[in-house]
Coordinates of N, CA and C in Angstrom, one line a residue:
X300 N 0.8 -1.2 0.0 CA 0.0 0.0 0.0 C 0.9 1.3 0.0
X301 N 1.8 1.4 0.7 CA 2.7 2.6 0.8 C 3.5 2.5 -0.4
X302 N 3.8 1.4 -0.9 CA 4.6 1.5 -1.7 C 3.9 2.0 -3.7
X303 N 2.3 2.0 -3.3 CA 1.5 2.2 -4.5 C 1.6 3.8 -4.3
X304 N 1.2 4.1 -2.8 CA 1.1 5.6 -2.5 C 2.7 6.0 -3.3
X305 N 3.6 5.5 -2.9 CA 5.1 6.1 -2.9 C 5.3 6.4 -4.9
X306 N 5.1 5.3 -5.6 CA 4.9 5.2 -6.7 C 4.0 6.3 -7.3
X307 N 2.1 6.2 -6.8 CA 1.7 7.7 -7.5 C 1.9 8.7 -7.2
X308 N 3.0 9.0 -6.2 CA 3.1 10.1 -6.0 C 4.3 10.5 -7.0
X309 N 5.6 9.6 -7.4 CA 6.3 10.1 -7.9 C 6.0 10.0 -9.7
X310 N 4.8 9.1 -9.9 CA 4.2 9.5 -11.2 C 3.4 10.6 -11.8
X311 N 2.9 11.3 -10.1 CA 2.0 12.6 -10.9 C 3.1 13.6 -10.7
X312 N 4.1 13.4 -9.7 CA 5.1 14.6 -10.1 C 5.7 14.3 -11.5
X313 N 5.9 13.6 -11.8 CA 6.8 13.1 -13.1 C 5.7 13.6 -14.4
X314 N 4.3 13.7 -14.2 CA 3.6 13.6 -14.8 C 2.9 15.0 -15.0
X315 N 3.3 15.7 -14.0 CA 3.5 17.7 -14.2 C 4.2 18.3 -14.9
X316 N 5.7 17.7 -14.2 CA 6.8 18.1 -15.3 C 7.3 17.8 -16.5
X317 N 6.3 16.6 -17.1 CA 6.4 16.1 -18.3 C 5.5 16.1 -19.3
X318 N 4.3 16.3 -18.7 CA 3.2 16.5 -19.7 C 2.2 17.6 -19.3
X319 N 1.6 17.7 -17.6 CA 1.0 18.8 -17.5 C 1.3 20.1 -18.0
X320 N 2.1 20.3 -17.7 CA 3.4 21.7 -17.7 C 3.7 22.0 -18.9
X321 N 4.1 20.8 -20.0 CA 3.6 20.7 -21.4 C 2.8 21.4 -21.8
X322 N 1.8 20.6 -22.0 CA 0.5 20.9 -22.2 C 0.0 22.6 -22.2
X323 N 0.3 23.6 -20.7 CA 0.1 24.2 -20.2 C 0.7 25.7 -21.2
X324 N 1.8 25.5 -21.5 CA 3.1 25.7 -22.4 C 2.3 26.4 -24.0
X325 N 2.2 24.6 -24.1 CA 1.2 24.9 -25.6 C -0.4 25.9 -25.5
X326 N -0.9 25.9 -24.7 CA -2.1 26.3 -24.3 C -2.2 27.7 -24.1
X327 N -0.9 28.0 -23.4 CA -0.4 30.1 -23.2 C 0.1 30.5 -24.4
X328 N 0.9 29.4 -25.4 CA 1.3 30.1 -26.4 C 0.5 30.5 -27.8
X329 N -0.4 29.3 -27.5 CA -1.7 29.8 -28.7 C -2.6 30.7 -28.0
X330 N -2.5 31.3 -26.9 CA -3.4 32.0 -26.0 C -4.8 32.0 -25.4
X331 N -4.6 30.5 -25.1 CA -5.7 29.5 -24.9 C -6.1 29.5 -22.9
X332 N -5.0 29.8 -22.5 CA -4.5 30.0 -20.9 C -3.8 30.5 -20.7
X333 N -4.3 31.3 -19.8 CA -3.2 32.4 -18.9 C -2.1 32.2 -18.0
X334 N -1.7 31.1 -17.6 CA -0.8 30.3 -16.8 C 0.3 30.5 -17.9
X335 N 1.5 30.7 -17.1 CA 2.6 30.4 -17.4 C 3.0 29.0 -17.3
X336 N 3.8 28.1 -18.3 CA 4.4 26.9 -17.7 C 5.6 26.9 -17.1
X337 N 5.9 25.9 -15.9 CA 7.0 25.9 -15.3 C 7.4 27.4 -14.6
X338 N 6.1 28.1 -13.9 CA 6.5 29.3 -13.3 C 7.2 29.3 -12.1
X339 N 8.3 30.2 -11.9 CA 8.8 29.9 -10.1 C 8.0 31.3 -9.3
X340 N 7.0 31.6 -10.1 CA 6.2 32.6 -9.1 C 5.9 32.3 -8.0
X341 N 6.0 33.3 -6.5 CA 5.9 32.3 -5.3 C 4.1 32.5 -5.5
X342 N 3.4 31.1 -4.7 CA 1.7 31.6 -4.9 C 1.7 30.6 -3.3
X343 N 0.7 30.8 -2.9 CA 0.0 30.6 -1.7 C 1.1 31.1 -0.5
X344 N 0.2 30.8 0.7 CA 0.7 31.6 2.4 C 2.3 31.2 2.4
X345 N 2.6 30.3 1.6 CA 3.7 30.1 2.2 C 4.7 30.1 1.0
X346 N 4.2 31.4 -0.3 CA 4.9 31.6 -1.0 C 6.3 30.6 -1.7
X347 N 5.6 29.6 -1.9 CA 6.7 28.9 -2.9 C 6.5 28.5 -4.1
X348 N 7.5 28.5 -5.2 CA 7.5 28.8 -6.5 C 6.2 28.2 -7.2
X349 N 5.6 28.4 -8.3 CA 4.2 28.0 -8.7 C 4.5 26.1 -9.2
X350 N 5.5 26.1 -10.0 CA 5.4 25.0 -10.3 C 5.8 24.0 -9.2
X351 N 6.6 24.5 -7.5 CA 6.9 23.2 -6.6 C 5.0 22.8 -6.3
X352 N 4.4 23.8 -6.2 CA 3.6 23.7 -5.8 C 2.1 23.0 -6.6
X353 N 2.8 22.8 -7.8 CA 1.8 22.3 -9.0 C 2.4 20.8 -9.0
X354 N 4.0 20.7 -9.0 CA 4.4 19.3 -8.5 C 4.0 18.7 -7.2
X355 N 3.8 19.2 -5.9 CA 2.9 18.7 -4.7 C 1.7 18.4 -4.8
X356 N 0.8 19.1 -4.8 CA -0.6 18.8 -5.3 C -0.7 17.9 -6.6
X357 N 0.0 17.9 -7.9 CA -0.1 16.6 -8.3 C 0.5 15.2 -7.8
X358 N 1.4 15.2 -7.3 CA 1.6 14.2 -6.7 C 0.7 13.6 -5.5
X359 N 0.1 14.5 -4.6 CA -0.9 14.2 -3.9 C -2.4 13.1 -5.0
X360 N -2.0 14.1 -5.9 CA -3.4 13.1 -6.5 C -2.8 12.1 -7.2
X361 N -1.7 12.3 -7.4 CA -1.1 10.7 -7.7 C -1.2 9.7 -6.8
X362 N -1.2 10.1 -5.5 CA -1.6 9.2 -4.1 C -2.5 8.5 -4.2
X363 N -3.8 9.6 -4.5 CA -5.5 9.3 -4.9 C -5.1 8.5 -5.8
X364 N -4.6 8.6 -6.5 CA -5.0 7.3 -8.0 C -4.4 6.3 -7.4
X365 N -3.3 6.1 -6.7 CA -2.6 4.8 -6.8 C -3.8 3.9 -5.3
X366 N -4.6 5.0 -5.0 CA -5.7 4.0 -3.7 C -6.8 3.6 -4.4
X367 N -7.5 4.7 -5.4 CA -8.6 4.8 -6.3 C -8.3 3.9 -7.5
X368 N -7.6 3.8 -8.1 CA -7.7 3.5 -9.7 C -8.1 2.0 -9.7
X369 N -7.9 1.1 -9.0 CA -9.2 0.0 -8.7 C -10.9 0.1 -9.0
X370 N -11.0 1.3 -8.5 CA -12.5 1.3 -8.7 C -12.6 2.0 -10.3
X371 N -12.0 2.5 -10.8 CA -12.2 3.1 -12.3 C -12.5 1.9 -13.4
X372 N -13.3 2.0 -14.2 CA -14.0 0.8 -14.8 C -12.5 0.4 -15.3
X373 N -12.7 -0.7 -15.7 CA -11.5 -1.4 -16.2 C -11.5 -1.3 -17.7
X374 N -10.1 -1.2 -18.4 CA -9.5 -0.6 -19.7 C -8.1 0.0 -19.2
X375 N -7.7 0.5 -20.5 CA -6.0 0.4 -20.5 C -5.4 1.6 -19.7
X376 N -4.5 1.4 -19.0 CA -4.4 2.8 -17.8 C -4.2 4.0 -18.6
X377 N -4.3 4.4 -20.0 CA -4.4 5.5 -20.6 C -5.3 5.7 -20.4
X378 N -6.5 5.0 -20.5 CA -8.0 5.4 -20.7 C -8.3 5.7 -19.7
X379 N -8.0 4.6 -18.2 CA -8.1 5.2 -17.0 C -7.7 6.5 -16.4
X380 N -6.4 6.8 -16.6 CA -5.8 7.8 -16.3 C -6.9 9.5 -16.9
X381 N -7.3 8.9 -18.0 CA -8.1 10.2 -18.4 C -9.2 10.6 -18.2
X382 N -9.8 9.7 -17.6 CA -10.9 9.0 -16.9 C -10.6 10.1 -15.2
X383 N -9.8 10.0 -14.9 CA -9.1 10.4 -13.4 C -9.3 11.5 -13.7
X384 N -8.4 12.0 -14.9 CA -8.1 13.2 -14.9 C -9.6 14.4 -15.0
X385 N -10.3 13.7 -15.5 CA -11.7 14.7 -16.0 C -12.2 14.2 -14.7
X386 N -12.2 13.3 -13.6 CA -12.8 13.2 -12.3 C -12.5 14.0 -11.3
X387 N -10.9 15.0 -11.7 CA -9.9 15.4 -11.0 C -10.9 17.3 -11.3
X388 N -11.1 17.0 -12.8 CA -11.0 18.5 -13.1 C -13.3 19.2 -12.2
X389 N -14.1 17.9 -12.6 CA -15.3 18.1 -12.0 C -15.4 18.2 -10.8
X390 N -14.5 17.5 -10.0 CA -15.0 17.3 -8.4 C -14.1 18.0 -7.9
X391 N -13.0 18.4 -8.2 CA -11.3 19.5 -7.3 C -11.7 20.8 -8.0
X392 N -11.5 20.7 -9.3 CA -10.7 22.2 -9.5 C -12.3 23.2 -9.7
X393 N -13.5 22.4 -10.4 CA -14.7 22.9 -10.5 C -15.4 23.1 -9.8
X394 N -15.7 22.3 -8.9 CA -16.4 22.2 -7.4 C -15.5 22.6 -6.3
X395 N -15.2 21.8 -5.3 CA -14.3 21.7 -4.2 C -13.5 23.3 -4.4
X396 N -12.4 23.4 -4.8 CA -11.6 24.3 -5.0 C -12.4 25.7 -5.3
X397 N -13.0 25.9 -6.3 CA -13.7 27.2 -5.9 C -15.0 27.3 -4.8
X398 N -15.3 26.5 -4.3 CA -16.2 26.6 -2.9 C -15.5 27.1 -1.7
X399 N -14.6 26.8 -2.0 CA -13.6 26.9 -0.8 C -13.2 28.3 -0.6
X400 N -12.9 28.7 -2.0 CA -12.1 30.2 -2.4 C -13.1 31.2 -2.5
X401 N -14.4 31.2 -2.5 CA -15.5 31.7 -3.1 C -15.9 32.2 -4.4
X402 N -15.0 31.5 -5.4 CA -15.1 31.6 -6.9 C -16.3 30.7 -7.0
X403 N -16.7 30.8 -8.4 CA -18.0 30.5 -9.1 C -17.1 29.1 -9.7
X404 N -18.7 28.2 -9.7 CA -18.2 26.6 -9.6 C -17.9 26.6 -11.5
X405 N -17.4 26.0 -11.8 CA -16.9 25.7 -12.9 C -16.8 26.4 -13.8
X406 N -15.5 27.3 -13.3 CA -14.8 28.4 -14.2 C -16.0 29.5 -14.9
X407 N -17.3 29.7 -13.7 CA -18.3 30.4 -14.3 C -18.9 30.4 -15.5
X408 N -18.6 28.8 -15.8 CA -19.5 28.3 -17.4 C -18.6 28.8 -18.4
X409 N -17.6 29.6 -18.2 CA -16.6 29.4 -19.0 C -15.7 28.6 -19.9
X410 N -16.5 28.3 -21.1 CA -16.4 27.1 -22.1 C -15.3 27.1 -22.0
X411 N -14.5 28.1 -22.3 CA -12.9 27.9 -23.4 C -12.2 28.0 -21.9
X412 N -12.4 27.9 -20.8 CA -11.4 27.9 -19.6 C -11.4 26.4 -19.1
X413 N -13.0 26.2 -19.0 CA -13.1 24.0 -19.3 C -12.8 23.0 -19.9
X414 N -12.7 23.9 -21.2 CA -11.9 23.0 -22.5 C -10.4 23.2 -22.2
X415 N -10.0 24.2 -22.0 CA -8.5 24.2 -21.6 C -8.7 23.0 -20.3
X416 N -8.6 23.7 -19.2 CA -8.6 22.8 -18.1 C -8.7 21.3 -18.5
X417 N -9.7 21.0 -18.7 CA -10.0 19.3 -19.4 C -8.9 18.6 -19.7
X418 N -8.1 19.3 -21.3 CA -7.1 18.9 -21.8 C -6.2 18.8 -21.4
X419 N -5.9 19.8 -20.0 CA -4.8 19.8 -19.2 C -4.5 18.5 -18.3
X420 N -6.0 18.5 -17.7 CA -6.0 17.6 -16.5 C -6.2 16.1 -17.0
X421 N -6.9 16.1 -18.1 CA -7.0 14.8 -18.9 C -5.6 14.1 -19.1
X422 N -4.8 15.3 -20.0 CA -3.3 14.4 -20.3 C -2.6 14.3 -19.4
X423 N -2.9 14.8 -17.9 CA -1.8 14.7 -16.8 C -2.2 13.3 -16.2
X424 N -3.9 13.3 -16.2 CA -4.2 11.9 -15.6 C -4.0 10.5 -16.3
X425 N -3.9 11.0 -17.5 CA -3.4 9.5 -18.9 C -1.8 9.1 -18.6
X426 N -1.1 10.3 -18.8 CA 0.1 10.2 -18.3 C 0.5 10.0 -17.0
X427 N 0.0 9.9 -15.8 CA 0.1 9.5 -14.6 C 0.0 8.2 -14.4
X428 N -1.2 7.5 -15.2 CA -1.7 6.4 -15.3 C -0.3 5.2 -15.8
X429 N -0.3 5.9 -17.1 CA 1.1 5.1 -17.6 C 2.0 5.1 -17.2
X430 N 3.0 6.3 -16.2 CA 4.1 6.4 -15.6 C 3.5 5.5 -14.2
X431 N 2.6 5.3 -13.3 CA 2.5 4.3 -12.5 C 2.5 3.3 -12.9
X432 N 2.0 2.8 -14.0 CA 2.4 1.1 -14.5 C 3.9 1.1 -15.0
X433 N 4.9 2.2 -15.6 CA 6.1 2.1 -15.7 C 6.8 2.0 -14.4
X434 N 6.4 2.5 -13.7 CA 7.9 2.5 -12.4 C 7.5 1.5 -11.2
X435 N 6.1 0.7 -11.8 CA 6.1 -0.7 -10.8 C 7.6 -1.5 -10.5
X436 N 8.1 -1.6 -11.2 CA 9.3 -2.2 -11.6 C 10.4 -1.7 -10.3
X437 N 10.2 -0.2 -10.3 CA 11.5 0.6 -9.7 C 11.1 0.6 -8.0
X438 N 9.4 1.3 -8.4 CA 9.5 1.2 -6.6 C 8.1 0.4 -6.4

């Protein structure tokens, strides 16, 4: 069990800096989102660079996947993983996360901020998926 924990976590970091952050990259440069990729802007109370803090919280939900991904219908961990990732972006970043902050739930119906997000969180959770069945091996 700790060792699945230990594994998703070092797949959704791996899976920030390799594809999220990607992703994120392509998305500011066609001017699709406002995020910088790979930013060292400090953001929250305890001011630390934007992307340590995009690699933590992914990794955390790389935790979630390596306890959860059992129950995701069965198919190939790409499909799962994407699967995650659009479960990641309706229930955390759409719900949960702006209730908390008192922003409006789902990017205030904000098509082209959903569609971005989606594609972000989709390829991070496909790619997580597959980097945890890659580093069974290691850890």
């Amino acid at each position: 069990m700790l060792q699945d924990m230990l594994r998703g976590f070092a797949a959704a970091a791996l899976s920030v800096v390799l594809v999220h952050q990607v992703v994120v990259f392509v998305l500011n440069k066609l001017g699709l989102w406002p995020a910088k990729a790979y930013s060292t802007a400090p953001i929250g109370p305890l001011q630390v660079p934007t992307i340590v803090n995009s690699i933590f919280w992914g990794g955390m939900w790389g935790v979630v996947y390596a306890l959860t991904h059992h129950l995701l219908p069965a198919a190939h961990p790409f499909v799962q993983g994407a699967l995650f990732g659009l479960l990641i972006l309706v229930f955390s970043n759409s719900l949960l996360v702006p209730l908390l902050k008192g922003q409006p739930i789902f990017f205030g119906f904000d098509f082209k901020k959903i569609a971005a997000v989606a594609l972000i969180l989709t390829c991070f959770g496909a790619a997580l998926a597959l980097l945890f069945d890659w580093l069974r091996p290691f850890i």
